[in-house]
Amino acid sequence: MDKVSVADINFRGRKALVRVDFNVPLDDKQRITDDRRIRGALPTIQKILKDGGKVIACSHLGRPKGEFVASMSLKPVADRLAELLGRPVTFAEDCIGPEAANLVDKMQPGDCLLLENLRFHKQETKNDPDFARKLAALGDIYVNDAFGSAHRAHASTEGVAHLFNQAVAGFLMEKELKYLGEALDNPKRPFAAILGGAKISGKIDVIENLIGKVDKLFIGGGMVFTFAKAQGYAIGNSLVEEDRVDMASQIIAKIKGSSTRLYFPTDAVIASEISDSAATEVVAIDKIPDGRMGLDIGPASVELFRTELADCKTVVWNGPMGVFEHPPFAKGTKAIAETLAAMTDKGAITVIGGGDSAAAVAQLGLDDRMTHISTGGGASLEFLEGKLLPGVAALTSKSEVGVS
Ligand code: AMP
């Protein structure tokens, strides 16, 4: 990784403004229902505190649209962070202003402060320079450990980074860039990508970027049917994006002219409704009757995918193979997750994009058996599209400061 990391820095006596992703789910009593994002930031926070530095952590939570919303306060996160760290965490009720500045002034080496939700100020998402200056004034070094927000050029992810001499990657950010970056730039081959999810429109740029890069491309999920329609198949009432059918034809032609081999499902699980009790049937992918929808890849497709994945050394997966939220249509996604877990056990590198595929893997209890599960759905997609993420671009490069 070309970016300076927290591992390269001794934080002794320094005030680190640390952008973390504490956008955790809360129930209606403001209790945290899943604290994995807080746990994810612990290695970075602990390293700074252990060095004798001061941590001034900041994050967004939800979409409060620039005003104070009590149900989106980070206060419960401060309490949970204190529990996990085993030391007190001070909470500033505003992320900028005199109270935050006073609390920072009082900090001792090894102290941790959490600032209130950044998005209570509308200037955050507007990347307002004045707001960025006020945030930056709280620290003397910047750390970004919020990969999931790195595709957004906001004040706390982008603007602020330019106001420090050193803007460095946290451990979580470093891990994301390592696995996603290595997969794209220097994969162990054969290199496969599995793309699924609802729509082709959200993944077009990813597919375009992966043509010629991956050796094998597997397509599943709802987007199958726009490709199927482009090939003249009978798709019944399956999800289709009519305005993308021509584009799907062009993509198929482009893949055929490249070094990438396309693997398309040969069969589908169909039903006339999406429900937990739907009656299902398996039919050939080109013969879906009217009134029915393709809602998962079928058993022959699972077998084809499994066989063709077997020799792959690197696999990137983004998007479920079917409507996995409902058991009748979850088998394809489950089978792919289990296949990847077994491949990881045998030494393959498996990288799961955030969002629904990460949720499916977690639901199956297979998280620990994948090489890397990205914490950022949108950010990992943009990364796979080949885009430079603004929050990453703004960090200090090793070459800039002579760190090797
Ligand atoms: P995305 O956010 O684009 O990755 O899409 C994820 C969603 O795609 C999940 O909620 C799935 O239920 C949905 N999905 C997967 N396969 C299908 C399908 N064959 N038809 C309709 N929706 C699907």
Coordinates of C-alpha atoms and ligand atoms in Angstrom, one line a residue:
M1 CA 0.0 0.0 0.0
D2 CA 1.3 3.4 -1.0
K3 CA -0.3 5.2 1.9
V4 CA 1.4 5.9 5.3
S5 CA -0.2 3.8 8.0
V6 CA -0.6 4.2 11.7
A7 CA 1.9 1.4 12.0
D8 CA 4.6 3.8 10.6
I9 CA 3.9 6.5 13.2
N10 CA 4.8 6.9 16.9
F11 CA 1.8 8.8 18.4
R12 CA 3.5 9.7 21.7
G13 CA 2.3 13.1 22.8
R14 CA 0.3 13.6 19.6
K15 CA -3.4 14.5 19.2
A16 CA -4.8 12.2 16.5
L17 CA -8.1 13.2 14.9
V18 CA -9.4 9.7 14.0
R19 CA -12.2 9.4 11.4
V20 CA -13.9 6.1 12.2
D21 CA -17.0 4.4 11.0
F22 CA -19.3 4.2 14.1
N23 CA -22.5 4.2 11.9
V24 CA -23.9 1.3 14.0
P25 CA -27.5 0.1 14.1
L26 CA -29.5 1.3 17.1
D27 CA -32.9 0.0 18.4
D28 CA -35.7 2.3 19.4
K29 CA -34.2 2.7 22.9
Q30 CA -30.9 3.8 21.4
R31 CA -29.2 0.4 22.2
I32 CA -26.5 -0.8 19.9
T33 CA -27.7 -4.0 18.2
D34 CA -24.5 -4.8 16.4
D35 CA -21.1 -3.3 17.6
R36 CA -18.8 -4.9 15.0
R37 CA -18.0 -1.5 13.5
I38 CA -16.8 -0.2 16.9
R39 CA -14.8 -3.4 17.4
G40 CA -13.3 -2.9 14.0
A41 CA -11.8 0.4 15.0
L42 CA -10.2 -0.9 18.2
P43 CA -6.8 -1.9 16.8
T44 CA -6.2 1.6 15.5
I45 CA -7.4 3.4 18.6
Q46 CA -5.5 1.0 20.9
K47 CA -2.2 1.5 19.0
I48 CA -2.5 5.3 19.3
L49 CA -3.3 5.1 23.0
K50 CA -0.6 2.6 23.7
D51 CA 1.9 4.9 22.0
G52 CA 0.9 7.6 24.5
G53 CA -1.1 9.5 22.0
K54 CA -4.5 11.1 22.4
V55 CA -7.5 9.9 20.3
I56 CA -10.1 12.4 19.2
A57 CA -12.5 10.1 17.4
C58 CA -15.2 11.3 15.0
S59 CA -17.9 9.6 12.9
H60 CA -21.3 10.0 11.3
L61 CA -24.4 8.0 12.3
G62 CA -27.4 7.7 10.0
R63 CA -28.6 10.6 7.9
P64 CA -29.7 13.4 10.3
K65 CA -29.5 15.9 7.3
G66 CA -27.5 18.7 9.1
E67 CA -29.5 19.0 12.3
F68 CA -29.5 17.6 15.8
V69 CA -31.5 14.4 16.0
A70 CA -31.5 12.8 19.5
S71 CA -32.0 9.3 18.1
M72 CA -28.8 9.6 16.0
S73 CA -26.5 10.7 18.8
L74 CA -23.2 8.9 19.2
K75 CA -23.4 9.0 23.0
P76 CA -24.4 5.3 23.3
V77 CA -21.3 4.5 21.1
A78 CA -19.0 6.4 23.5
D79 CA -20.3 4.2 26.4
R80 CA -19.8 1.0 24.4
L81 CA -16.4 2.1 23.2
A82 CA -15.4 2.7 26.9
E83 CA -16.5 -0.8 27.8
L84 CA -14.6 -2.3 24.9
L85 CA -11.4 -0.3 25.6
G86 CA -11.7 -0.8 29.4
R87 CA -11.0 2.9 30.0
P88 CA -13.2 6.0 30.1
V89 CA -14.2 7.8 26.9
T90 CA -15.2 11.4 27.2
F91 CA -18.0 12.6 24.9
A92 CA -18.2 16.0 23.3
E93 CA -21.8 17.1 22.6
D94 CA -20.8 18.9 19.5
C95 CA -18.0 17.9 17.1
I96 CA -16.7 21.5 16.8
G97 CA -16.9 24.6 19.0
P98 CA -15.6 25.6 22.4
E99 CA -16.7 22.5 24.4
A100 CA -14.9 20.2 22.1
A101 CA -11.8 22.5 22.2
N102 CA -11.9 22.6 26.0
L103 CA -12.2 18.8 26.3
V104 CA -9.2 18.4 23.9
D105 CA -7.1 20.8 26.0
K106 CA -7.7 18.8 29.1
M107 CA -6.7 15.5 27.5
Q108 CA -3.7 13.5 28.8
P109 CA -1.6 11.0 26.8
G110 CA -3.7 7.8 26.6
D111 CA -7.0 9.6 26.7
C112 CA -9.9 9.0 24.3
L113 CA -12.6 11.5 23.3
L114 CA -15.5 10.9 21.0
L115 CA -17.1 13.8 19.2
E116 CA -20.8 14.0 18.5
N117 CA -22.3 13.0 15.1
L118 CA -20.5 14.9 12.3
R119 CA -23.7 15.0 10.2
F120 CA -25.5 17.2 12.8
H121 CA -23.7 19.9 10.7
K122 CA -24.8 20.2 7.1
Q123 CA -21.3 21.4 6.2
E124 CA -19.9 17.9 6.8
T125 CA -21.4 16.3 3.6
K126 CA -20.8 19.6 1.7
N127 CA -17.1 19.3 2.4
D128 CA -17.2 22.8 3.7
P129 CA -13.7 24.2 4.1
D130 CA -14.5 26.3 7.2
F131 CA -16.0 23.3 8.9
A132 CA -13.0 21.1 7.9
R133 CA -10.7 23.8 9.4
K134 CA -12.6 23.7 12.7
L135 CA -12.4 20.0 12.9
A136 CA -8.7 19.9 11.9
A137 CA -7.9 22.5 14.7
L138 CA -8.7 19.7 17.2
G139 CA -5.7 17.5 16.3
D140 CA -2.2 17.6 15.0
I141 CA -2.3 14.3 12.9
Y142 CA -5.2 12.8 11.0
V143 CA -6.0 9.1 10.8
N144 CA -8.7 7.7 8.5
D145 CA -10.0 4.3 9.5
A146 CA -13.5 4.7 7.9
F147 CA -13.1 2.8 4.6
G148 CA -16.9 2.7 4.3
S149 CA -17.1 6.5 3.9
A150 CA -13.9 6.9 1.8
H151 CA -15.9 7.1 -1.5
R152 CA -17.5 10.3 -0.3
A153 CA -15.6 13.6 -0.4
H154 CA -16.9 14.9 2.9
A155 CA -15.2 17.4 5.3
S156 CA -14.2 14.7 7.7
T157 CA -13.0 12.2 5.0
E158 CA -11.4 14.4 2.4
G159 CA -11.3 18.2 3.2
V160 CA -9.8 17.8 6.6
A161 CA -7.0 15.4 5.3
H162 CA -5.4 18.3 3.3
L163 CA -5.1 20.4 6.4
F164 CA -2.6 18.1 8.2
N165 CA 1.1 17.5 7.5
Q166 CA 0.4 13.8 8.0
A167 CA -2.9 12.1 7.1
V168 CA -2.5 8.4 7.5
A169 CA -4.5 5.2 7.1
G170 CA -5.8 3.2 10.1
F171 CA -5.4 -0.6 10.3
L172 CA -8.9 -1.3 9.0
M173 CA -8.4 1.1 6.1
E174 CA -5.0 -0.5 5.4
K175 CA -6.5 -4.0 5.4
E176 CA -9.3 -3.0 2.9
L177 CA -6.8 -1.3 0.6
K178 CA -4.5 -4.3 0.8
Y179 CA -7.0 -7.0 0.0
L180 CA -9.1 -5.1 -2.6
G181 CA -6.0 -3.5 -4.1
E182 CA -4.0 -6.8 -4.4
A183 CA -7.0 -8.5 -5.9
L184 CA -7.3 -5.9 -8.6
D185 CA -3.6 -5.2 -9.2
N186 CA -1.7 -8.3 -8.5
P187 CA -4.1 -11.3 -8.1
K188 CA -3.0 -14.9 -7.7
R189 CA -4.6 -16.5 -10.8
P190 CA -7.0 -17.8 -11.9
F191 CA -8.8 -14.7 -10.6
A192 CA -12.6 -14.9 -10.5
A193 CA -15.3 -12.3 -9.8
I194 CA -18.9 -13.3 -8.8
L195 CA -21.4 -10.6 -9.3
G196 CA -25.0 -10.7 -8.2
G197 CA -27.6 -8.5 -6.6
A198 CA -30.7 -6.9 -7.9
K199 CA -29.8 -4.8 -10.8
I200 CA -27.3 -4.6 -13.6
S201 CA -27.3 -0.7 -13.4
G202 CA -25.5 -0.7 -10.1
K203 CA -22.8 -3.0 -11.3
I204 CA -22.2 -2.0 -14.9
D205 CA -19.0 0.0 -14.1
V206 CA -17.7 -2.9 -12.0
I207 CA -18.3 -5.4 -14.9
E208 CA -16.6 -3.0 -17.4
N209 CA -13.6 -2.6 -15.1
L210 CA -13.2 -6.3 -14.6
I211 CA -13.4 -7.4 -18.2
G212 CA -9.9 -8.4 -19.2
K213 CA -8.7 -8.3 -15.5
V214 CA -10.5 -11.4 -14.2
D215 CA -10.1 -14.8 -15.8
K216 CA -13.6 -15.9 -14.9
L217 CA -16.7 -13.8 -14.4
F218 CA -19.8 -15.4 -12.8
I219 CA -23.1 -13.6 -13.0
G220 CA -26.1 -14.4 -10.7
G221 CA -28.9 -12.5 -9.0
G222 CA -31.6 -10.4 -10.6
M223 CA -29.2 -8.9 -13.1
V224 CA -29.1 -12.3 -14.9
F225 CA -32.4 -11.6 -16.5
T226 CA -31.5 -8.4 -18.3
F227 CA -28.6 -10.4 -19.8
A228 CA -31.0 -13.2 -20.5
K229 CA -33.4 -10.9 -22.3
A230 CA -30.5 -9.5 -24.4
Q231 CA -29.9 -13.1 -25.6
G232 CA -33.6 -13.6 -26.5
Y233 CA -34.4 -16.0 -23.7
A234 CA -37.9 -16.3 -22.2
I235 CA -37.6 -14.6 -18.8
G236 CA -41.3 -14.6 -17.7
N237 CA -41.9 -11.9 -15.1
S238 CA -38.3 -11.8 -13.8
L239 CA -36.7 -8.5 -12.9
V240 CA -35.5 -6.8 -16.0
E241 CA -34.1 -3.4 -16.8
E242 CA -35.5 -2.7 -20.2
D243 CA -33.3 0.3 -20.7
R244 CA -30.2 -1.8 -20.1
V245 CA -30.9 -4.6 -22.5
D246 CA -28.8 -3.1 -25.4
M247 CA -26.0 -2.4 -22.9
A248 CA -26.2 -6.0 -21.7
S249 CA -25.7 -7.2 -25.3
Q250 CA -22.7 -5.0 -25.7
I251 CA -21.2 -6.2 -22.5
I252 CA -21.6 -9.9 -23.6
A253 CA -19.9 -9.0 -26.9
K254 CA -17.1 -7.2 -25.1
I255 CA -16.5 -10.1 -22.8
K256 CA -16.4 -12.6 -25.7
G257 CA -13.7 -10.5 -27.3
S258 CA -11.6 -10.4 -24.1
S259 CA -9.5 -12.8 -22.0
T260 CA -12.4 -13.1 -19.5
R261 CA -14.7 -16.1 -19.6
L262 CA -18.3 -15.5 -18.7
Y263 CA -20.2 -18.1 -16.7
F264 CA -23.9 -17.6 -16.9
P265 CA -26.5 -19.7 -14.9
T266 CA -28.0 -22.5 -16.9
D267 CA -31.1 -22.9 -14.7
A268 CA -33.2 -20.9 -12.2
V269 CA -35.4 -21.4 -9.2
I270 CA -38.7 -19.8 -10.2
A271 CA -41.9 -18.9 -8.4
S272 CA -44.9 -16.6 -8.9
E273 CA -44.4 -14.7 -5.6
I274 CA -41.6 -13.7 -3.4
S275 CA -42.4 -15.1 0.0
D276 CA -41.1 -17.6 2.6
S277 CA -43.8 -20.1 1.6
A278 CA -43.6 -19.7 -2.2
A279 CA -44.0 -22.9 -4.3
T280 CA -40.8 -23.2 -6.4
E281 CA -39.7 -25.0 -9.5
V282 CA -36.4 -25.3 -11.3
V283 CA -36.4 -24.6 -15.0
A284 CA -33.8 -23.9 -17.8
I285 CA -32.6 -20.3 -17.7
D286 CA -34.1 -19.6 -21.2
K287 CA -37.5 -21.1 -20.5
I288 CA -39.1 -19.1 -17.7
P289 CA -42.9 -19.2 -18.2
D290 CA -45.0 -16.0 -18.2
G291 CA -46.3 -15.2 -14.7
R292 CA -43.2 -16.6 -13.0
M293 CA -40.0 -15.0 -11.9
G294 CA -36.4 -16.3 -11.7
L295 CA -35.5 -15.7 -8.0
D296 CA -32.3 -17.8 -7.5
I297 CA -29.7 -19.7 -9.5
G298 CA -30.7 -23.4 -9.9
P299 CA -28.8 -26.5 -8.8
A300 CA -27.1 -27.1 -12.2
S301 CA -25.8 -23.5 -12.1
V302 CA -24.5 -24.0 -8.5
E303 CA -22.7 -27.1 -9.7
L304 CA -21.2 -25.3 -12.8
F305 CA -20.1 -22.3 -10.6
R306 CA -18.6 -24.7 -8.0
T307 CA -16.7 -26.7 -10.6
E308 CA -15.4 -23.6 -12.4
L309 CA -14.4 -21.8 -9.1
A310 CA -12.5 -24.8 -7.9
D311 CA -9.1 -23.9 -9.4
C312 CA -9.4 -20.2 -8.7
K313 CA -6.8 -18.6 -6.4
T314 CA -8.5 -15.2 -5.9
V315 CA -12.2 -14.6 -5.8
V316 CA -14.0 -11.3 -5.3
W317 CA -17.8 -11.6 -4.6
N318 CA -20.3 -8.8 -4.7
G319 CA -24.1 -9.4 -4.6
P320 CA -26.3 -12.3 -3.7
M321 CA -27.2 -15.0 -6.2
G322 CA -30.9 -14.8 -5.4
V323 CA -33.5 -13.3 -3.1
F324 CA -31.6 -14.8 -0.2
E325 CA -33.7 -13.0 2.4
H326 CA -36.4 -15.7 1.8
P327 CA -35.4 -19.3 2.4
P328 CA -36.9 -20.7 -0.9
F329 CA -34.4 -18.5 -2.8
A330 CA -31.4 -18.6 -0.5
K331 CA -29.8 -21.9 -1.7
G332 CA -27.6 -20.4 -4.5
T333 CA -26.2 -17.7 -2.2
K334 CA -25.6 -20.2 0.6
A335 CA -23.8 -22.7 -1.8
I336 CA -21.5 -19.9 -3.1
A337 CA -20.7 -18.8 0.4
E338 CA -19.9 -22.4 1.5
T339 CA -17.8 -22.9 -1.7
L340 CA -15.8 -19.8 -1.0
A341 CA -15.3 -20.8 2.7
A342 CA -14.0 -24.2 1.7
M343 CA -11.7 -22.6 -0.9
T344 CA -10.3 -20.2 1.7
D345 CA -9.5 -23.1 3.9
K346 CA -7.4 -24.5 1.1
G347 CA -5.5 -21.2 0.6
A348 CA -7.5 -19.2 -1.9
I349 CA -7.9 -15.5 -1.3
T350 CA -11.6 -14.6 -0.9
V351 CA -12.8 -11.0 -0.7
I352 CA -16.4 -10.3 0.0
G353 CA -17.8 -6.9 -1.0
G354 CA -19.8 -5.2 1.7
G355 CA -23.6 -4.9 1.8
D356 CA -25.8 -7.9 1.0
S357 CA -23.1 -10.5 0.3
A358 CA -21.4 -9.6 3.6
A359 CA -24.8 -9.8 5.3
A360 CA -25.4 -13.3 3.7
V361 CA -22.0 -14.6 4.8
A362 CA -22.6 -13.3 8.3
Q363 CA -26.0 -14.8 8.4
L364 CA -24.5 -18.2 7.6
G365 CA -21.8 -17.8 10.3
L366 CA -19.1 -18.0 7.6
D367 CA -17.4 -14.6 8.3
D368 CA -14.3 -16.1 9.9
R369 CA -13.7 -18.4 7.0
M370 CA -13.3 -15.7 4.3
T371 CA -10.0 -13.9 3.8
H372 CA -11.5 -10.4 3.9
I373 CA -15.0 -9.0 4.3
S374 CA -15.2 -5.4 3.2
T375 CA -16.8 -3.0 5.7
G376 CA -17.9 -0.7 2.9
G377 CA -20.6 -1.7 0.4
G378 CA -20.5 1.5 -1.7
A379 CA -16.8 2.1 -1.2
S380 CA -15.8 -1.4 -2.2
L381 CA -18.0 -1.2 -5.3
E382 CA -16.4 2.1 -6.4
F383 CA -13.0 0.5 -5.7
L384 CA -13.9 -2.4 -8.0
E385 CA -15.0 0.1 -10.6
G386 CA -11.4 1.3 -10.6
K387 CA -12.2 4.7 -9.1
L388 CA -9.8 6.5 -6.9
L389 CA -11.7 7.0 -3.6
P390 CA -11.4 10.7 -2.5
G391 CA -10.9 9.7 1.2
V392 CA -8.0 7.5 0.2
A393 CA -6.5 9.8 -2.4
A394 CA -6.2 12.6 0.3
L395 CA -4.0 10.5 2.5
T396 CA -0.2 11.0 2.7
S397 CA 1.7 8.7 0.3
K398 CA 4.8 6.9 1.5
S399 CA 6.8 8.3 -1.4
E400 CA 5.8 11.8 -0.3
V401 CA 7.5 11.5 3.1
G402 CA 10.2 8.9 2.3
V403 CA 8.6 6.1 4.3
S404 CA 9.3 2.7 2.7
Ligands
AMP1 P1 -27.8 -5.2 -4.7 O1 -28.0 -4.2 -3.6 O2 -27.9 -4.7 -6.1 O3 -26.5 -6.0 -4.4 O4 -29.0 -6.2 -4.6 C1 -29.3 -7.0 -3.5 C2 -30.7 -7.5 -3.6 O5 -30.9 -8.2 -4.8 C3 -31.1 -8.5 -2.5 O6 -32.0 -7.8 -1.6 C4 -31.8 -9.6 -3.2 O7 -33.0 -10.0 -2.7 C5 -32.0 -9.1 -4.6 N1 -32.0 -10.1 -5.7 C6 -31.2 -11.1 -5.8 N2 -31.6 -11.9 -6.8 C7 -32.7 -11.4 -7.3 C8 -33.7 -11.8 -8.3 N3 -33.4 -12.9 -9.1 N4 -34.8 -11.1 -8.5 C9 -35.0 -10.0 -7.7 N5 -34.1 -9.6 -6.8 C10 -33.0 -10.3 -6.5

